[in-house]
């Protein structure tokens, strides 16, 4: 059983930065691909970013590419999402999710259905 806890959300102004954290417990963290997703009110959950085990590969949605950076610290069992130049349209609940993979797998999955465990989410609100 894997537990994921997101933190770092808050209320900021457009152009500001935030860093979200996703802390994991249980399992072998270094073997997880971790993804970030978000869901805005009235909208479906959408992919934001993902990082493969050993940070071999990263993937970003077009809407955040160049502004968000995903990273991981396996010693702390934590994945980070650095969000810069935030826009009001980034307002959403942000979720992290984990997918256990075999050693030869270095895919940063963008499909939510690929992930096994999800956190409870952290709210990010960007005012204009």
JSON list of C-alpha atoms in Angstrom, two decimals:
[
{"chain": "A", "resi": 1, "resn": "UNK", "atom": "CA", "xyz": [0.00, 0.00, 0.00]},
{"chain": "A", "resi": 2, "resn": "UNK", "atom": "CA", "xyz": [1.35, 3.39, -1.03]},
{"chain": "A", "resi": 3, "resn": "UNK", "atom": "CA", "xyz": [0.25, 6.63, 0.53]},
{"chain": "A", "resi": 4, "resn": "UNK", "atom": "CA", "xyz": [0.83, 9.94, -1.20]},
{"chain": "A", "resi": 5, "resn": "UNK", "atom": "CA", "xyz": [0.49, 13.31, 0.47]},
{"chain": "A", "resi": 6, "resn": "UNK", "atom": "CA", "xyz": [0.56, 16.54, -1.50]},
{"chain": "A", "resi": 7, "resn": "UNK", "atom": "CA", "xyz": [1.49, 19.87, 0.03]},
{"chain": "A", "resi": 8, "resn": "UNK", "atom": "CA", "xyz": [2.54, 23.35, -0.98]},
{"chain": "A", "resi": 9, "resn": "UNK", "atom": "CA", "xyz": [-0.65, 24.64, -2.51]},
{"chain": "A", "resi": 10, "resn": "UNK", "atom": "CA", "xyz": [-2.06, 28.06, -1.75]},
{"chain": "A", "resi": 11, "resn": "UNK", "atom": "CA", "xyz": [-3.40, 31.34, -3.03]},
{"chain": "A", "resi": 12, "resn": "UNK", "atom": "CA", "xyz": [-1.02, 33.37, -5.17]},
{"chain": "A", "resi": 13, "resn": "UNK", "atom": "CA", "xyz": [-1.17, 36.12, -7.77]},
{"chain": "A", "resi": 14, "resn": "UNK", "atom": "CA", "xyz": [-0.60, 35.71, -11.47]},
{"chain": "A", "resi": 15, "resn": "UNK", "atom": "CA", "xyz": [3.10, 35.57, -12.21]},
{"chain": "A", "resi": 16, "resn": "UNK", "atom": "CA", "xyz": [4.03, 34.12, -8.83]},
{"chain": "A", "resi": 17, "resn": "UNK", "atom": "CA", "xyz": [5.61, 30.76, -8.13]},
{"chain": "A", "resi": 18, "resn": "UNK", "atom": "CA", "xyz": [4.74, 27.78, -5.99]},
{"chain": "A", "resi": 19, "resn": "UNK", "atom": "CA", "xyz": [6.44, 24.47, -5.31]},
{"chain": "A", "resi": 20, "resn": "UNK", "atom": "CA", "xyz": [4.26, 21.47, -4.69]},
{"chain": "A", "resi": 21, "resn": "UNK", "atom": "CA", "xyz": [5.54, 18.38, -2.92]},
{"chain": "A", "resi": 22, "resn": "UNK", "atom": "CA", "xyz": [4.34, 14.81, -3.13]},
{"chain": "A", "resi": 23, "resn": "UNK", "atom": "CA", "xyz": [5.62, 12.71, -0.24]},
{"chain": "A", "resi": 24, "resn": "UNK", "atom": "CA", "xyz": [5.25, 8.94, -0.40]},
{"chain": "A", "resi": 25, "resn": "UNK", "atom": "CA", "xyz": [5.22, 6.22, 2.20]},
{"chain": "A", "resi": 26, "resn": "UNK", "atom": "CA", "xyz": [5.17, 2.49, 1.65]},
{"chain": "A", "resi": 27, "resn": "UNK", "atom": "CA", "xyz": [6.71, 0.56, -1.18]},
{"chain": "A", "resi": 28, "resn": "UNK", "atom": "CA", "xyz": [9.98, 1.17, -2.98]},
{"chain": "A", "resi": 29, "resn": "UNK", "atom": "CA", "xyz": [9.81, 4.79, -4.03]},
{"chain": "A", "resi": 30, "resn": "UNK", "atom": "CA", "xyz": [12.72, 4.61, -6.44]},
{"chain": "A", "resi": 31, "resn": "UNK", "atom": "CA", "xyz": [10.72, 2.19, -8.59]},
{"chain": "A", "resi": 32, "resn": "UNK", "atom": "CA", "xyz": [7.77, 4.52, -9.03]},
{"chain": "A", "resi": 33, "resn": "UNK", "atom": "CA", "xyz": [6.88, 6.74, -11.90]},
{"chain": "A", "resi": 34, "resn": "UNK", "atom": "CA", "xyz": [5.15, 9.76, -10.39]},
{"chain": "A", "resi": 35, "resn": "UNK", "atom": "CA", "xyz": [2.65, 11.96, -12.15]},
{"chain": "A", "resi": 36, "resn": "UNK", "atom": "CA", "xyz": [0.98, 15.25, -11.36]},
{"chain": "A", "resi": 37, "resn": "UNK", "atom": "CA", "xyz": [-2.56, 15.89, -12.50]},
{"chain": "A", "resi": 38, "resn": "UNK", "atom": "CA", "xyz": [-5.01, 18.69, -11.85]},
{"chain": "A", "resi": 39, "resn": "UNK", "atom": "CA", "xyz": [-8.72, 19.23, -11.88]},
{"chain": "A", "resi": 40, "resn": "UNK", "atom": "CA", "xyz": [-10.38, 22.60, -12.16]},
{"chain": "A", "resi": 41, "resn": "UNK", "atom": "CA", "xyz": [-14.01, 23.16, -11.16]},
{"chain": "A", "resi": 42, "resn": "UNK", "atom": "CA", "xyz": [-16.36, 21.75, -13.76]},
{"chain": "A", "resi": 43, "resn": "UNK", "atom": "CA", "xyz": [-13.54, 20.21, -15.77]},
{"chain": "A", "resi": 44, "resn": "UNK", "atom": "CA", "xyz": [-12.06, 16.76, -16.11]},
{"chain": "A", "resi": 45, "resn": "UNK", "atom": "CA", "xyz": [-8.80, 15.80, -14.49]},
{"chain": "A", "resi": 46, "resn": "UNK", "atom": "CA", "xyz": [-5.88, 16.56, -16.78]},
{"chain": "A", "resi": 47, "resn": "UNK", "atom": "CA", "xyz": [-2.26, 15.58, -16.98]},
{"chain": "A", "resi": 48, "resn": "UNK", "atom": "CA", "xyz": [0.32, 18.13, -15.85]},
{"chain": "A", "resi": 49, "resn": "UNK", "atom": "CA", "xyz": [3.71, 16.42, -15.58]},
{"chain": "A", "resi": 50, "resn": "UNK", "atom": "CA", "xyz": [5.35, 13.09, -14.89]},
{"chain": "A", "resi": 51, "resn": "UNK", "atom": "CA", "xyz": [8.78, 11.81, -14.00]},
{"chain": "A", "resi": 52, "resn": "UNK", "atom": "CA", "xyz": [10.05, 8.29, -14.51]},
{"chain": "A", "resi": 53, "resn": "UNK", "atom": "CA", "xyz": [12.12, 6.32, -12.05]},
{"chain": "A", "resi": 54, "resn": "UNK", "atom": "CA", "xyz": [15.65, 7.68, -11.69]},
{"chain": "A", "resi": 55, "resn": "UNK", "atom": "CA", "xyz": [14.38, 10.83, -13.43]},
{"chain": "A", "resi": 56, "resn": "UNK", "atom": "CA", "xyz": [15.39, 9.32, -16.76]},
{"chain": "A", "resi": 57, "resn": "UNK", "atom": "CA", "xyz": [12.42, 10.86, -18.51]},
{"chain": "A", "resi": 58, "resn": "UNK", "atom": "CA", "xyz": [10.05, 13.73, -17.85]},
{"chain": "A", "resi": 59, "resn": "UNK", "atom": "CA", "xyz": [6.85, 14.68, -19.59]},
{"chain": "A", "resi": 60, "resn": "UNK", "atom": "CA", "xyz": [4.81, 17.87, -19.50]},
{"chain": "A", "resi": 61, "resn": "UNK", "atom": "CA", "xyz": [1.51, 19.00, -20.88]},
{"chain": "A", "resi": 62, "resn": "UNK", "atom": "CA", "xyz": [1.74, 21.73, -23.49]},
{"chain": "A", "resi": 63, "resn": "UNK", "atom": "CA", "xyz": [-0.05, 24.14, -21.17]},
{"chain": "A", "resi": 64, "resn": "UNK", "atom": "CA", "xyz": [2.71, 24.03, -18.55]},
{"chain": "A", "resi": 65, "resn": "UNK", "atom": "CA", "xyz": [5.80, 23.29, -20.62]},
{"chain": "A", "resi": 66, "resn": "UNK", "atom": "CA", "xyz": [8.47, 25.88, -20.00]},
{"chain": "A", "resi": 67, "resn": "UNK", "atom": "CA", "xyz": [6.82, 27.09, -16.78]},
{"chain": "A", "resi": 68, "resn": "UNK", "atom": "CA", "xyz": [6.65, 23.97, -14.60]},
{"chain": "A", "resi": 69, "resn": "UNK", "atom": "CA", "xyz": [9.48, 21.65, -13.65]},
{"chain": "A", "resi": 70, "resn": "UNK", "atom": "CA", "xyz": [9.11, 18.21, -12.10]},
{"chain": "A", "resi": 71, "resn": "UNK", "atom": "CA", "xyz": [11.90, 16.66, -10.05]},
{"chain": "A", "resi": 72, "resn": "UNK", "atom": "CA", "xyz": [12.38, 13.92, -7.51]},
{"chain": "A", "resi": 73, "resn": "UNK", "atom": "CA", "xyz": [14.49, 13.18, -4.47]},
{"chain": "A", "resi": 74, "resn": "UNK", "atom": "CA", "xyz": [14.40, 9.45, -3.85]},
{"chain": "A", "resi": 75, "resn": "UNK", "atom": "CA", "xyz": [16.25, 9.81, -0.55]},
{"chain": "A", "resi": 76, "resn": "UNK", "atom": "CA", "xyz": [13.31, 11.85, 0.71]},
{"chain": "A", "resi": 77, "resn": "UNK", "atom": "CA", "xyz": [10.68, 9.82, -1.16]},
{"chain": "A", "resi": 78, "resn": "UNK", "atom": "CA", "xyz": [9.39, 13.08, -2.56]},
{"chain": "A", "resi": 79, "resn": "UNK", "atom": "CA", "xyz": [8.55, 14.49, -5.97]},
{"chain": "A", "resi": 80, "resn": "UNK", "atom": "CA", "xyz": [8.37, 18.23, -6.52]},
{"chain": "A", "resi": 81, "resn": "UNK", "atom": "CA", "xyz": [6.49, 20.36, -8.99]},
{"chain": "A", "resi": 82, "resn": "UNK", "atom": "CA", "xyz": [8.03, 23.79, -9.33]},
{"chain": "A", "resi": 83, "resn": "UNK", "atom": "CA", "xyz": [5.43, 26.10, -10.86]},
{"chain": "A", "resi": 84, "resn": "UNK", "atom": "CA", "xyz": [6.59, 29.45, -12.19]},
{"chain": "A", "resi": 85, "resn": "UNK", "atom": "CA", "xyz": [4.77, 32.23, -14.02]},
{"chain": "A", "resi": 86, "resn": "UNK", "atom": "CA", "xyz": [1.46, 31.00, -12.70]},
{"chain": "A", "resi": 87, "resn": "UNK", "atom": "CA", "xyz": [-1.69, 31.96, -14.54]},
{"chain": "A", "resi": 88, "resn": "UNK", "atom": "CA", "xyz": [-5.32, 32.08, -13.38]},
{"chain": "A", "resi": 89, "resn": "UNK", "atom": "CA", "xyz": [-6.01, 29.08, -15.61]},
{"chain": "A", "resi": 90, "resn": "UNK", "atom": "CA", "xyz": [-3.61, 27.05, -13.47]},
{"chain": "A", "resi": 91, "resn": "UNK", "atom": "CA", "xyz": [-6.18, 27.22, -10.67]},
{"chain": "A", "resi": 92, "resn": "UNK", "atom": "CA", "xyz": [-7.13, 23.66, -9.74]},
{"chain": "A", "resi": 93, "resn": "UNK", "atom": "CA", "xyz": [-6.72, 20.89, -7.23]},
{"chain": "A", "resi": 94, "resn": "UNK", "atom": "CA", "xyz": [-3.38, 19.25, -7.93]},
{"chain": "A", "resi": 95, "resn": "UNK", "atom": "CA", "xyz": [-2.98, 15.52, -7.38]},
{"chain": "A", "resi": 96, "resn": "UNK", "atom": "CA", "xyz": [0.05, 13.30, -7.49]},
{"chain": "A", "resi": 97, "resn": "UNK", "atom": "CA", "xyz": [-0.13, 9.65, -8.43]},
{"chain": "A", "resi": 98, "resn": "UNK", "atom": "CA", "xyz": [2.25, 6.72, -8.46]},
{"chain": "A", "resi": 99, "resn": "UNK", "atom": "CA", "xyz": [2.87, 3.80, -10.75]},
{"chain": "A", "resi": 100, "resn": "UNK", "atom": "CA", "xyz": [5.18, 0.94, -9.78]},
{"chain": "A", "resi": 101, "resn": "UNK", "atom": "CA", "xyz": [7.34, -0.08, -12.73]},
{"chain": "A", "resi": 102, "resn": "UNK", "atom": "CA", "xyz": [9.94, -2.70, -13.49]},
{"chain": "A", "resi": 103, "resn": "UNK", "atom": "CA", "xyz": [13.57, -1.63, -13.63]},
{"chain": "A", "resi": 104, "resn": "UNK", "atom": "CA", "xyz": [13.66, -1.46, -17.42]},
{"chain": "A", "resi": 105, "resn": "UNK", "atom": "CA", "xyz": [10.70, 0.92, -17.58]},
{"chain": "A", "resi": 106, "resn": "UNK", "atom": "CA", "xyz": [11.57, 4.59, -17.87]},
{"chain": "A", "resi": 107, "resn": "UNK", "atom": "CA", "xyz": [8.29, 5.92, -19.24]},
{"chain": "A", "resi": 108, "resn": "UNK", "atom": "CA", "xyz": [6.80, 9.08, -17.79]},
{"chain": "A", "resi": 109, "resn": "UNK", "atom": "CA", "xyz": [3.14, 8.17, -18.22]},
{"chain": "A", "resi": 110, "resn": "UNK", "atom": "CA", "xyz": [0.67, 10.90, -19.06]},
{"chain": "A", "resi": 111, "resn": "UNK", "atom": "CA", "xyz": [-2.46, 8.74, -18.90]},
{"chain": "A", "resi": 112, "resn": "UNK", "atom": "CA", "xyz": [-4.23, 8.84, -15.55]},
{"chain": "A", "resi": 113, "resn": "UNK", "atom": "CA", "xyz": [-5.42, 5.26, -15.96]},
{"chain": "A", "resi": 114, "resn": "UNK", "atom": "CA", "xyz": [-1.84, 4.02, -15.76]},
{"chain": "A", "resi": 115, "resn": "UNK", "atom": "CA", "xyz": [-1.45, 5.11, -12.15]},
{"chain": "A", "resi": 116, "resn": "UNK", "atom": "CA", "xyz": [-2.22, 2.93, -9.16]},
{"chain": "A", "resi": 117, "resn": "UNK", "atom": "CA", "xyz": [-2.32, 5.23, -6.16]},
{"chain": "A", "resi": 118, "resn": "UNK", "atom": "CA", "xyz": [-3.44, 8.82, -5.75]},
{"chain": "A", "resi": 119, "resn": "UNK", "atom": "CA", "xyz": [-3.08, 11.49, -3.13]},
{"chain": "A", "resi": 120, "resn": "UNK", "atom": "CA", "xyz": [-5.90, 13.63, -1.75]},
{"chain": "A", "resi": 121, "resn": "UNK", "atom": "CA", "xyz": [-4.82, 16.74, -3.61]},
{"chain": "A", "resi": 122, "resn": "UNK", "atom": "CA", "xyz": [-3.74, 20.27, -2.77]},
{"chain": "A", "resi": 123, "resn": "UNK", "atom": "CA", "xyz": [-5.55, 23.42, -3.88]},
{"chain": "A", "resi": 124, "resn": "UNK", "atom": "CA", "xyz": [-3.77, 25.98, -6.03]},
{"chain": "A", "resi": 125, "resn": "UNK", "atom": "CA", "xyz": [-5.56, 29.25, -6.65]},
{"chain": "A", "resi": 126, "resn": "UNK", "atom": "CA", "xyz": [-4.08, 31.92, -8.89]},
{"chain": "A", "resi": 127, "resn": "UNK", "atom": "CA", "xyz": [-5.72, 35.33, -8.83]},
{"chain": "A", "resi": 128, "resn": "UNK", "atom": "CA", "xyz": [-5.48, 37.77, -11.71]}
]
